[in-house]
Coordinates of C-alpha atoms and ligand atoms in Angstrom, one line a residue:
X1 CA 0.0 0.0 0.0
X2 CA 1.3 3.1 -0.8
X3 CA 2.3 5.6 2.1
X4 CA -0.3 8.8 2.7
X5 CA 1.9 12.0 1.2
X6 CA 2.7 14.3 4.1
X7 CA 2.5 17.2 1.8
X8 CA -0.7 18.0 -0.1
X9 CA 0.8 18.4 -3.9
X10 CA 0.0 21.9 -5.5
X11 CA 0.2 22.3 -8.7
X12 CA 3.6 23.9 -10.4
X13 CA 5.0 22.8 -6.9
X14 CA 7.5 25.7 -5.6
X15 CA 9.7 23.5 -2.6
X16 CA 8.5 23.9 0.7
X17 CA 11.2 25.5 3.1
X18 CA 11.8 24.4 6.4
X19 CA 13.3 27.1 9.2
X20 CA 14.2 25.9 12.1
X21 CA 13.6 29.3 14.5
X22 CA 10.7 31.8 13.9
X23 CA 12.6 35.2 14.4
X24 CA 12.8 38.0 12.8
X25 CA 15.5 36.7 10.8
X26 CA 13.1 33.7 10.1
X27 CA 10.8 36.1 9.3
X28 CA 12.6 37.7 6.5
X29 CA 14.1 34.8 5.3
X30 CA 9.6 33.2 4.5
X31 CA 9.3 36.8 3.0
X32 CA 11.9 36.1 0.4
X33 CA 11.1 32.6 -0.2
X34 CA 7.6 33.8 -0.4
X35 CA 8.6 35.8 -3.0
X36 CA 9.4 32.4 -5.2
X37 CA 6.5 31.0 -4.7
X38 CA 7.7 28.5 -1.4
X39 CA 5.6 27.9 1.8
X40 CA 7.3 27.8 5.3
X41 CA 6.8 25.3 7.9
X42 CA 8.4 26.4 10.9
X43 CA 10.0 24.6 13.6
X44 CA 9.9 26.8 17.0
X45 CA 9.4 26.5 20.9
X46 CA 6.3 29.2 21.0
X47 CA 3.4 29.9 18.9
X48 CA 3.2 33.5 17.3
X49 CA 6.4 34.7 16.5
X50 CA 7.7 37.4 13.7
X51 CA 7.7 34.6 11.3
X52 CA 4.6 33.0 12.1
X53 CA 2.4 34.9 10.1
X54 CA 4.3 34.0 6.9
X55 CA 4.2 30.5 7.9
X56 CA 1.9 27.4 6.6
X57 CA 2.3 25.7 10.0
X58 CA 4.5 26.1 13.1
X59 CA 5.7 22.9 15.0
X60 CA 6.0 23.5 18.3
X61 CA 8.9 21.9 20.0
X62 CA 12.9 22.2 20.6
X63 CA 14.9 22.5 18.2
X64 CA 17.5 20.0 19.7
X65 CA 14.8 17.2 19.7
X66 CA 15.5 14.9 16.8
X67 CA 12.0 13.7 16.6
X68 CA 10.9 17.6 16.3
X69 CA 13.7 18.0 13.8
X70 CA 12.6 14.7 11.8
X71 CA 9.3 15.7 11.6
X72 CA 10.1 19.1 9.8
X73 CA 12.4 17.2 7.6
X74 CA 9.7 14.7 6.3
X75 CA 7.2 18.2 5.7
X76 CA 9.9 19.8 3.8
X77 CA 12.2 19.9 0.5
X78 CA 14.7 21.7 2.3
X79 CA 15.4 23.2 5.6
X80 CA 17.8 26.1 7.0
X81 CA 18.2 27.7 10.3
X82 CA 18.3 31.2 11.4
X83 CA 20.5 30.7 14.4
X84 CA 23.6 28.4 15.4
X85 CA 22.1 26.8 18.6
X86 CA 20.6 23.9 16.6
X87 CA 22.4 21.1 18.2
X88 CA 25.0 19.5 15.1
X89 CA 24.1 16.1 16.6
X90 CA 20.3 16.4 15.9
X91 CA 21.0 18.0 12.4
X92 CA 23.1 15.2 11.7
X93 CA 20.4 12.8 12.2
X94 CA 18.3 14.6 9.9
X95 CA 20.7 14.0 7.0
X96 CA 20.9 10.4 8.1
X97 CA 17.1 9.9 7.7
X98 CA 17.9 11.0 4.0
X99 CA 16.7 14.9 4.6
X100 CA 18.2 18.1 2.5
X101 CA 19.4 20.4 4.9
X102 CA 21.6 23.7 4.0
X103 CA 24.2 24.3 5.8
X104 CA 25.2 20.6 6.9
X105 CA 25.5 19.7 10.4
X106 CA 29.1 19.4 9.7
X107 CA 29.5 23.5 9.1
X108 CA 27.1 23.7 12.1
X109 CA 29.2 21.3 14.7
X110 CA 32.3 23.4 13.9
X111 CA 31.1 27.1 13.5
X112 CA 29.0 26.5 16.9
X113 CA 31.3 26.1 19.3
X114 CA 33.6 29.0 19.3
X115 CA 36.5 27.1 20.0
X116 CA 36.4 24.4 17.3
X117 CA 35.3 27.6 14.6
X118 CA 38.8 29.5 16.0
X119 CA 41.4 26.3 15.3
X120 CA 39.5 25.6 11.9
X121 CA 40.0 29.2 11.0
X122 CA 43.6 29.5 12.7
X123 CA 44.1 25.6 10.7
X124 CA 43.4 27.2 7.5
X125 CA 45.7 30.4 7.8
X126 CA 43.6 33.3 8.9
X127 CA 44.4 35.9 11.2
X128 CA 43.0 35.8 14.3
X129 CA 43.1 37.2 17.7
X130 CA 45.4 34.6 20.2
X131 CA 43.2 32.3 22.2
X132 CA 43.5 29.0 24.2
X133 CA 41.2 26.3 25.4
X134 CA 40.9 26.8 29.4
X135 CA 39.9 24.2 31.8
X136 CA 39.6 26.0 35.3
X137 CA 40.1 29.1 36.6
X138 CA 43.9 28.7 37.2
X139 CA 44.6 28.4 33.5
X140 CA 43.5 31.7 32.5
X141 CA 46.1 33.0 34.8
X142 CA 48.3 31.2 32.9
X143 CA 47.4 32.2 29.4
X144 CA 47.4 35.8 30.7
X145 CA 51.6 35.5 31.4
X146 CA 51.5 34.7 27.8
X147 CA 49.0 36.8 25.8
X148 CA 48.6 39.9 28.9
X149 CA 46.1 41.3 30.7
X150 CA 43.3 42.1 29.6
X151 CA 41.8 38.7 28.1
X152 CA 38.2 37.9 26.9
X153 CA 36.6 34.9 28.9
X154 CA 34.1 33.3 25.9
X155 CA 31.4 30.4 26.1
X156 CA 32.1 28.2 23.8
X157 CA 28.3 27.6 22.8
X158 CA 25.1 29.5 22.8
X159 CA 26.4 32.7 23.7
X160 CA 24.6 36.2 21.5
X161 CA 24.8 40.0 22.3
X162 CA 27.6 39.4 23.9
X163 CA 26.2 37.4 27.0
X164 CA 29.0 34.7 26.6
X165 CA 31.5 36.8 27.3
X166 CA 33.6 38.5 30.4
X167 CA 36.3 41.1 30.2
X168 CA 39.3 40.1 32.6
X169 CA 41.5 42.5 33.8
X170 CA 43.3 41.2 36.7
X171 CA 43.5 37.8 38.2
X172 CA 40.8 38.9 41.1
X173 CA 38.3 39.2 38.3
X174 CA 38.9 35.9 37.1
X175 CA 36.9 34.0 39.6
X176 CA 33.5 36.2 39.6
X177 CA 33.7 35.6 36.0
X178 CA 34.5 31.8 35.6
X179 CA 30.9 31.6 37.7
X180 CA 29.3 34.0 35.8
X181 CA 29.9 32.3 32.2
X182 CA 29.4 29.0 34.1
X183 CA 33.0 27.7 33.9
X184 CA 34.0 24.2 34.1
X185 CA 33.7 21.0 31.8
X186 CA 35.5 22.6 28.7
X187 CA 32.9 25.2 28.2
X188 CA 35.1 28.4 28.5
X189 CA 38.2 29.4 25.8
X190 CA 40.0 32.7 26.1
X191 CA 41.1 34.9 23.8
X192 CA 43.4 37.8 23.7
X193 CA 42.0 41.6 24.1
X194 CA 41.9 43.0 20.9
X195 CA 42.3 47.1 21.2
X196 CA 40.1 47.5 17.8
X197 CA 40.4 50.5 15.9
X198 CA 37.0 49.4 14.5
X199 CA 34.8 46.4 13.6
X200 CA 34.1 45.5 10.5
X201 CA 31.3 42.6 9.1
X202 CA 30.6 41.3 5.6
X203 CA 28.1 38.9 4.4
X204 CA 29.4 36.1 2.2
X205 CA 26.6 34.2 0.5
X206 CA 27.8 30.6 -0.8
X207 CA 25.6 28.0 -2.8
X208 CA 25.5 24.4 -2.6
X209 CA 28.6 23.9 -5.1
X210 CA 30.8 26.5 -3.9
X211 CA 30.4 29.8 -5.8
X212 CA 30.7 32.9 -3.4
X213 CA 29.2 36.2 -3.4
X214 CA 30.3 38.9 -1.2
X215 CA 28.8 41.8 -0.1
X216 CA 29.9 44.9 0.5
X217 CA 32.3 45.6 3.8
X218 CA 30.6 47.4 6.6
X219 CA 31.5 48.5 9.7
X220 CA 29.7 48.0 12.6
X221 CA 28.9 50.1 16.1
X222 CA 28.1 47.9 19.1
X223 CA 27.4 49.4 22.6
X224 CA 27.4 46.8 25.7
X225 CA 28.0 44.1 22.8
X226 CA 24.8 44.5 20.7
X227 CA 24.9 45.8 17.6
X228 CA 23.5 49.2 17.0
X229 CA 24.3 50.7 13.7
X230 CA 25.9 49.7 10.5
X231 CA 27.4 51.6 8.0
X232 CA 27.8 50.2 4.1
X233 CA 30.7 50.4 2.7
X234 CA 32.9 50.6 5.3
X235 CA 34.6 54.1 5.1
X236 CA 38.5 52.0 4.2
X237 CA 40.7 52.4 1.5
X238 CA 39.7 49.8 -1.6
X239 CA 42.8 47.7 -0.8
X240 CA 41.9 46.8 2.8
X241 CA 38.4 46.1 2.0
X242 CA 39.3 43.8 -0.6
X243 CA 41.6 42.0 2.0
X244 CA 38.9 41.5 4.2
X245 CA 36.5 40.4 1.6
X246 CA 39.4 38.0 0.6
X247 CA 39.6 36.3 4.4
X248 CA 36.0 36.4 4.7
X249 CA 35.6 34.3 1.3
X250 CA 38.4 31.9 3.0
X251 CA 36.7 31.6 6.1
X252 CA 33.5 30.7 4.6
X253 CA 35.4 28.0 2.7
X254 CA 37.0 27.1 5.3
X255 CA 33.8 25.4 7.1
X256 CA 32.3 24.6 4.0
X257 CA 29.5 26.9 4.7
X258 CA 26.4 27.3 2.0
X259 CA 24.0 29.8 2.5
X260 CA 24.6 33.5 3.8
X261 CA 27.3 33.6 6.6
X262 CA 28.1 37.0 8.4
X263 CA 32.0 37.5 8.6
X264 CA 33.0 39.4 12.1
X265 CA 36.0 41.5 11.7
X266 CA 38.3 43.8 13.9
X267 CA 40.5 46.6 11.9
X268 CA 43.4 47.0 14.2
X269 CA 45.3 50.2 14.7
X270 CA 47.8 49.2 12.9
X271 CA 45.9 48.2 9.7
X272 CA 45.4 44.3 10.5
X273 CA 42.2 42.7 10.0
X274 CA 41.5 39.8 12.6
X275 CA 38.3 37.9 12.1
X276 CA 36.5 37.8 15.1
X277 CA 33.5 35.4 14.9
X278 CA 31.5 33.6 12.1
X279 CA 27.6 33.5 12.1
X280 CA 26.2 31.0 10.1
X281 CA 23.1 32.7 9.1
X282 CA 21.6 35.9 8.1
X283 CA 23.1 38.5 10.2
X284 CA 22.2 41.7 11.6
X285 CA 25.1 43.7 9.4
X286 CA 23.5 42.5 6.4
X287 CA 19.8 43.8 7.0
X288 CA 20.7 46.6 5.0
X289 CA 21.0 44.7 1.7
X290 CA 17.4 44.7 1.9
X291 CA 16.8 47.9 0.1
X292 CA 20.6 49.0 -0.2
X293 CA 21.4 45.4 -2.8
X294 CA 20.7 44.0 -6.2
X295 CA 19.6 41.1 -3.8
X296 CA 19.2 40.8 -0.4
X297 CA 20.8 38.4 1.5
X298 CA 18.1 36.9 2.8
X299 CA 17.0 36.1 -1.1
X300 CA 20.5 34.7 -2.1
X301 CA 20.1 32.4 1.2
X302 CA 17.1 31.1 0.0
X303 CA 18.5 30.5 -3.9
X304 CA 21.5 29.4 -2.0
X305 CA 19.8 26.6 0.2
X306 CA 17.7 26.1 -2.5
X307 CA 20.4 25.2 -4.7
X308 CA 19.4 28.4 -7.0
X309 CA 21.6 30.6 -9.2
X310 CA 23.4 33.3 -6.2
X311 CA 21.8 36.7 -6.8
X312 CA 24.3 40.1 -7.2
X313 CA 25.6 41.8 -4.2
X314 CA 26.1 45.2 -5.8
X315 CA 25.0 48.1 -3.9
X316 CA 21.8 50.3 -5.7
X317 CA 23.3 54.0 -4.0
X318 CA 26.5 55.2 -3.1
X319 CA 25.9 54.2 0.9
X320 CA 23.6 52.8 3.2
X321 CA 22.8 52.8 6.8
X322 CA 21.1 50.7 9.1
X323 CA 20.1 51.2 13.0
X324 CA 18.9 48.6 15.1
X325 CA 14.7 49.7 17.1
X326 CA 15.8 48.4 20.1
X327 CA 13.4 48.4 22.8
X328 CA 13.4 51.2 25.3
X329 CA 11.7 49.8 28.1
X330 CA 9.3 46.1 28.6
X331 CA 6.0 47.1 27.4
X332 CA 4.0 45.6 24.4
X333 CA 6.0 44.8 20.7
X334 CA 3.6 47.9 19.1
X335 CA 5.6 51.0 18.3
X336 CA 5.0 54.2 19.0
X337 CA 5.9 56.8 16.2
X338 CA 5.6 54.6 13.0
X339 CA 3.5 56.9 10.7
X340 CA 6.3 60.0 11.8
X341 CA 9.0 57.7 11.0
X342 CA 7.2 57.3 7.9
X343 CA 7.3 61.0 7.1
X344 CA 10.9 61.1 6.8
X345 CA 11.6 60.6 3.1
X346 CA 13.6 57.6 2.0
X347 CA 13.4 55.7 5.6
X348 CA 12.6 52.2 5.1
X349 CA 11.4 50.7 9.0
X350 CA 10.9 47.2 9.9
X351 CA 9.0 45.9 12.2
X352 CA 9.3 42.7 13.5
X353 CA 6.1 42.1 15.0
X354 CA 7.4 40.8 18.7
X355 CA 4.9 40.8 20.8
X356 CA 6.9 42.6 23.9
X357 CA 9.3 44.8 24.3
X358 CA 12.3 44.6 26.9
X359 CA 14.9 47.2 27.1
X360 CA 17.8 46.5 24.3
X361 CA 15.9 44.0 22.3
X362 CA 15.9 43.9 18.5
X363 CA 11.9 45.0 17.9
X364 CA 13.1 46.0 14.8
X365 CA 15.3 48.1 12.3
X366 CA 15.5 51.0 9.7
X367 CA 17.2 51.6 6.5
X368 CA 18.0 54.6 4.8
X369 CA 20.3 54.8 1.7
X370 CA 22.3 58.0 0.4
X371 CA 24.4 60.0 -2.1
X372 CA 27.2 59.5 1.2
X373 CA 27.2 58.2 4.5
X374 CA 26.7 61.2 6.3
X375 CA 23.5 61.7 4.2
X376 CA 22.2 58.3 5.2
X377 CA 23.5 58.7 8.2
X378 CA 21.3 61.7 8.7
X379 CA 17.8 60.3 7.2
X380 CA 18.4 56.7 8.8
X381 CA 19.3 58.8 12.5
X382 CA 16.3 61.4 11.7
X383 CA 13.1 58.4 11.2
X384 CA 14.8 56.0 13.9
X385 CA 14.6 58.7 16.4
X386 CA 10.7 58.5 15.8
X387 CA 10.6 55.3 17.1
X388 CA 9.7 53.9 20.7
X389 CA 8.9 50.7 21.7
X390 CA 8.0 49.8 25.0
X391 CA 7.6 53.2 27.5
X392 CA 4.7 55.7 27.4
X393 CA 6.3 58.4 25.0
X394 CA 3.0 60.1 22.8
X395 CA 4.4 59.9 19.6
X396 CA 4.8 63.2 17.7
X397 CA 1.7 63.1 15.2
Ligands
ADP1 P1 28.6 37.5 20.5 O1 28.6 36.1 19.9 O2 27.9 37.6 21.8 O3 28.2 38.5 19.5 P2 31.4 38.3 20.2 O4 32.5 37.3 20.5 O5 31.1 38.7 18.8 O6 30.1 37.8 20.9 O7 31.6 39.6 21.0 C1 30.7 40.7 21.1 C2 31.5 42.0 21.1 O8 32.5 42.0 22.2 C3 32.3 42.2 19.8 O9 31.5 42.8 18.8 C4 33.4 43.1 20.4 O10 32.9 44.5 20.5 C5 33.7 42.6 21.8 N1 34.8 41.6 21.7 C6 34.7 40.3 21.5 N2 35.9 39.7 21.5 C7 36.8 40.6 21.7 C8 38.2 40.6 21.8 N3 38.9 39.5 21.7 N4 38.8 41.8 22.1 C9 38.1 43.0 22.2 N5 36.7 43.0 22.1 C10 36.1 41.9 21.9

């Protein structure tokens, strides 16, 4: 007897995408898959988030659950993720049950622990800050004789926003912050302090058989480790930014990546660029490619995972800049001064439809492109400023 279909066939069938995560970078990954014709199923741990809306069906469930992830796989043609905390083991099971999923569990058991992603980029020749594996709490003393004071105590896994991490100055602050990163049981590495002149991202996009697009450099502002504002192209000279693009292309290699993979950089003082972390996903310093690109990089990750022709990079105005909404206060995910943001010509908002607001998290961004920076600068800062979510600010009519 022949096995019920899972999917209901359409007609002119367009593949069905699986995300595992229902973000907002979920959320503008369905609208560009949308845009070909795909439906979404989603995998997430709570009904009604951003991407929901856009979604045929959610699954609810964790996303390190290998019958959750199974599931998904037998609804889908292909599935992605939009974060790196998918556990690599339970992605490896889906490709053993025979399902397509972009990038393989191979990139993801590498890129998501900090550690492993810093000896497969040091392995294949790329500069990077100094850092060691540490054990306990005695260790980082040790590296410290070695690399000097101050050093960066990391989680290996599952840190974002920079809640994985600890500035240590002295050994007396070495303690408070081997507890607060939960030390012990190989989960910490260190890394040297890296006096960054500034920080610089690129998004490299690369299909299923190796061709590479790169986007513009950009450099990126982040207060108390989140990112607030991103600035495209980087204000370099042409050689360094076609030295970073060059590391960034050989770090995505390096882990085999496909789809879109942000590529964190620090610009030293004295003209060195380190990479500082790979995301292996959309990323937040690629948002503006939305309006600023040929293609965005949430459409050459779906033609990417899709096993599609890559899309161009090529920036549409002379500069673009992006600013994180970050919420001001906890309150409801509605913002206040939408329609004045609206006002300001050439502003392009987002809103990511999260239901609340809590001070400093992503509720949404906004894009304004320019003849130069300091023009984009000035419309993006200008519409932004419009915007509250979370406190009781009356919004300027
Ligand atoms: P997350 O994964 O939480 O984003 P990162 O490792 O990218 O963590 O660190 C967040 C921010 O912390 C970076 O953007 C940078 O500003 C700062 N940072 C991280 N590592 C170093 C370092 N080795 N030296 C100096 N600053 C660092």
């Amino acid at each position: 007897m022949a096995a019920t279909p899972l999917l209901t066939p359409r007609a002119a069938h367009a593949p069905t995408l699986g995300l595992i995560g229902g973000g907002q970078l979920a959320k503008m990954l369905a609208q560009s898959a949308l845009q070909f014709g795909c439906e979404i199923v989603l995998l997430e741990r709570a009904a009604g988030t951003p991407a929901a809306q856009l979604a045929r069906t959610t699954l609810l469930g964790d996303w390190d659950d290998p019958a959750r992830l199974l599931e998904l796989g037998a609804r889908v043609e292909v599935t992605t993720l939009e974060n790196e905390f998918v556990d690599a083991g339970a992605l490896a099971a889906m490709e053993a049950a025979g399902h397509a999923v972009w990038p393989r569990a191979a990139t993801m058991r590498v890129v998501q622990d900090k550690l492993l992603q810093k000896e497969a980029l040091a392995a294949a020749g790329l500069p990077l800050p100094r850092f060691r594996a540490v054990g306990e709490p005695a260790e980082v003393n040790r590296v410290a004789a070695e690399f000097g004071w101050p050093l960066v105590l990391k989680k290996r896994r599952n840190g974002y926003d920079g809640k994985g991490n600890a500035t240590v100055r002295s050994p007396a602050e070495v303690p408070a912050a081997w507890a607060q990163l939960g030390g012990g049981n190989d989960t910490l590495y260190v890394e040297e302090f890296c006096p960054f002149a500034a920080e610089l991202a690129i998004m490299i996009v690369r299909g299923r058989t190796g061709e590479t697009v790169a986007y513009p450099l950009v450099e990126t502002t982040q207060h108390n480790h989140i990112c607030h504002v991103v600035e495209a192209p980087a204000n370099v000279p042409s050689a360094l930014a076609e030295r970073a693009a060059g590391i960034a292309r050989r770090a995505v290699a390096a882990v085999e990546m496909v789809g879109a993979m942000g590529v964190e950089m620090f610009l030293t003082k004295a003209g060195e660029v380190l990479v500082n972390e790979l995301a292996p996903r959309v990323h937040n310093s690629g948002h503006y490619t939305i309006e600023a690109c040929v293609c965005s990089q949430f459409e050459n990750h779906v033609r990417a995972v899709l096993g599609w022709p890559l899309g161009s990079p090529a920036l549409l105005a002379p500069a673009a800049v992006m600013i994180n909404l970050l919420g001001a206060a906890a309150g409801p995910g509605t913002p206040h001064g939408l329609a004045a943001a609206l006002a300001v010509p050439g502003a392009h908002p987002h809103i990511y439809g999260k239901a609340q607001s809590q001070p400093g998290r992503k509720m949404g961004h906004l894009t304004a492109l320019g003849q130069d920076l300091t023009e984009a600068r000035a419309t993006a800062r200008r519409a932004a400023d419009q915007i509250r979510f979370g406190d009781s600010i009356t919004p300027t009519p």
